[in-house]
PDB file of C-alpha atoms in Angstrom:
ATOM      1  CA  MET A   1      92.890  75.382 128.906  1.00 78.00           C
ATOM      2  CA  ILE A   2      94.070  72.252 130.710  1.00 83.00           C
ATOM      3  CA  LEU A   3      90.517  71.158 131.574  1.00 83.00           C
ATOM      4  CA  VAL A   4      89.406  71.543 127.963  1.00 85.00           C
ATOM      5  CA  ASN A   5      92.218  69.252 126.785  1.00 80.00           C
ATOM      6  CA  THR A   6      91.849  66.639 129.542  1.00 83.00           C
ATOM      7  CA  ASP A   7      89.997  63.977 127.604  1.00 85.00           C
ATOM      8  CA  ASN A   8      91.567  60.662 128.604  1.00 91.00           C
ATOM      9  CA  SER A   9      95.014  62.136 127.970  1.00 94.00           C
ATOM     10  CA  THR A  10      98.399  61.882 129.660  1.00 96.00           C
ATOM     11  CA  VAL A  11     100.248  64.833 131.169  1.00 96.00           C
ATOM     12  CA  GLU A  12     102.632  64.763 128.209  1.00 96.00           C
ATOM     13  CA  GLU A  13      99.770  64.858 125.670  1.00 95.00           C
ATOM     14  CA  ILE A  14      98.025  67.723 127.461  1.00 93.00           C
ATOM     15  CA  SER A  15     101.307  69.635 127.727  1.00 94.00           C
ATOM     16  CA  ARG A  16     101.919  69.211 124.002  1.00 94.00           C
ATOM     17  CA  LYS A  17      98.375  70.363 123.090  1.00 92.00           C
ATOM     18  CA  THR A  18      98.370  73.394 125.396  1.00 91.00           C
ATOM     19  CA  GLY A  19     101.997  74.483 125.324  1.00 94.00           C
ATOM     20  CA  ILE A  20     102.043  74.469 129.139  1.00 94.00           C
ATOM     21  CA  LYS A  21     105.044  72.854 130.862  1.00 96.00           C
ATOM     22  CA  GLU A  22     104.522  69.215 131.880  1.00 96.00           C
ATOM     23  CA  GLU A  23     105.353  69.932 135.517  1.00 97.00           C
ATOM     24  CA  ALA A  24     102.659  72.624 135.747  1.00 96.00           C
ATOM     25  CA  VAL A  25     100.108  70.384 134.008  1.00 96.00           C
ATOM     26  CA  TYR A  26     100.930  67.522 136.378  1.00 97.00           C
ATOM     27  CA  HIS A  27     100.583  69.607 139.549  1.00 97.00           C
ATOM     28  CA  LEU A  28      97.320  71.207 138.430  1.00 95.00           C
ATOM     29  CA  LEU A  29      95.825  67.852 137.438  1.00 96.00           C
ATOM     30  CA  GLU A  30      96.862  66.310 140.755  1.00 96.00           C
ATOM     31  CA  PHE A  31      95.144  69.204 142.548  1.00 96.00           C
ATOM     32  CA  LEU A  32      92.029  68.791 140.390  1.00 94.00           C
ATOM     33  CA  THR A  33      92.071  65.057 141.188  1.00 95.00           C
ATOM     34  CA  LEU A  34      92.194  65.760 144.926  1.00 96.00           C
ATOM     35  CA  ALA A  35      89.315  68.226 144.458  1.00 95.00           C
ATOM     36  CA  ARG A  36      87.424  65.482 142.566  1.00 94.00           C
ATOM     37  CA  ILE A  37      87.149  67.573 139.418  1.00 92.00           C
ATOM     38  CA  ALA A  38      89.410  65.242 137.437  1.00 93.00           C
ATOM     39  CA  LYS A  39      89.935  61.491 137.691  1.00 95.00           C
ATOM     40  CA  LYS A  40      93.203  59.661 137.175  1.00 95.00           C
ATOM     41  CA  GLU A  41      92.957  56.342 135.366  1.00 95.00           C
ATOM     42  CA  GLY A  42      96.409  54.812 135.109  1.00 95.00           C
ATOM     43  CA  ASP A  43      98.604  57.521 133.600  1.00 95.00           C
ATOM     44  CA  LYS A  44      95.679  59.329 131.935  1.00 96.00           C
ATOM     45  CA  TYR A  45      93.352  61.983 133.310  1.00 96.00           C
ATOM     46  CA  VAL A  46      89.633  62.242 132.642  1.00 94.00           C
ATOM     47  CA  VAL A  47      87.297  65.195 133.204  1.00 92.00           C
ATOM     48  CA  ASP A  48      83.507  65.052 132.982  1.00 91.00           C
ATOM     49  CA  GLU A  49      82.065  66.332 129.682  1.00 90.00           C
ATOM     50  CA  THR A  50      80.062  69.038 131.492  1.00 90.00           C
ATOM     51  CA  ILE A  51      83.161  70.440 133.198  1.00 89.00           C
ATOM     52  CA  ARG A  52      85.073  70.420 129.899  1.00 87.00           C
ATOM     53  CA  THR A  53      82.185  72.251 128.197  1.00 88.00           C
ATOM     54  CA  ILE A  54      82.056  74.913 130.925  1.00 88.00           C
ATOM     55  CA  ALA A  55      85.835  75.387 130.687  1.00 85.00           C
ATOM     56  CA  LYS A  56      85.552  75.762 126.891  1.00 85.00           C
ATOM     57  CA  LEU A  57      82.782  78.359 127.224  1.00 84.00           C
ATOM     58  CA  LEU A  58      84.879  80.359 129.690  1.00 82.00           C
ATOM     59  CA  ILE A  59      87.797  80.350 127.257  1.00 80.00           C
ATOM     60  CA  ASP A  60      85.474  81.486 124.464  1.00 79.00           C
ATOM     61  CA  LEU A  61      84.578  84.604 126.457  1.00 78.00           C
ATOM     62  CA  ASP A  62      87.680  86.241 125.043  1.00 68.00           C
ATOM     63  CA  ASP A  63      86.534  89.830 125.556  1.00 61.00           C
ATOM     64  CA  LEU A  64      85.015  89.820 129.025  1.00 65.00           C
ATOM     65  CA  GLU A  65      85.478  93.581 129.530  1.00 64.00           C
ATOM     66  CA  PHE A  66      83.479  94.398 126.359  1.00 61.00           C
ATOM     67  CA  TYR A  67      80.820  91.877 127.364  1.00 61.00           C
ATOM     68  CA  SER A  68      80.361  93.308 130.867  1.00 60.00           C
ATOM     69  CA  ILE A  69      80.226  96.901 129.574  1.00 57.00           C
ATOM     70  CA  ASN A  70      77.431  95.974 127.140  1.00 58.00           C
ATOM     71  CA  ILE A  71      75.496  94.204 129.897  1.00 59.00           C
ATOM     72  CA  LEU A  72      75.737  97.298 132.100  1.00 60.00           C
ATOM     73  CA  LYS A  73      74.585  99.590 129.251  1.00 61.00           C
ATOM     74  CA  ASN A  74      71.605  97.351 128.496  1.00 60.00           C
ATOM     75  CA  SER A  75      70.541  97.051 132.132  1.00 59.00           C
ATOM     76  CA  ASN A  76      69.469 100.719 132.455  1.00 52.00           C
TER      77      ASN A  76
END
C-alpha cells in the first residue's frame, strides 16, 4: 500500500492516503531507500513506475486463496 502511494509524496501525505501511522511509513520508506527500491528527494519519496505498478497488481489480488485453488483445479 505504501509503495503504491509513493509518488513524489512526503511521509505525511502517504500516511494520510494510506491510514498508516507516519512513524511506520517513515521507517519502511527509509528501509526501501537503503534497499534502493525508493529514492528520497528532499522530504519526498519517489518509487519507479514499474515497482508501483507491481505493488498495485499485488494489492488487486484480493482473493489469493480462491485464485490458487482455481489454478490447481485447472492444472489437472
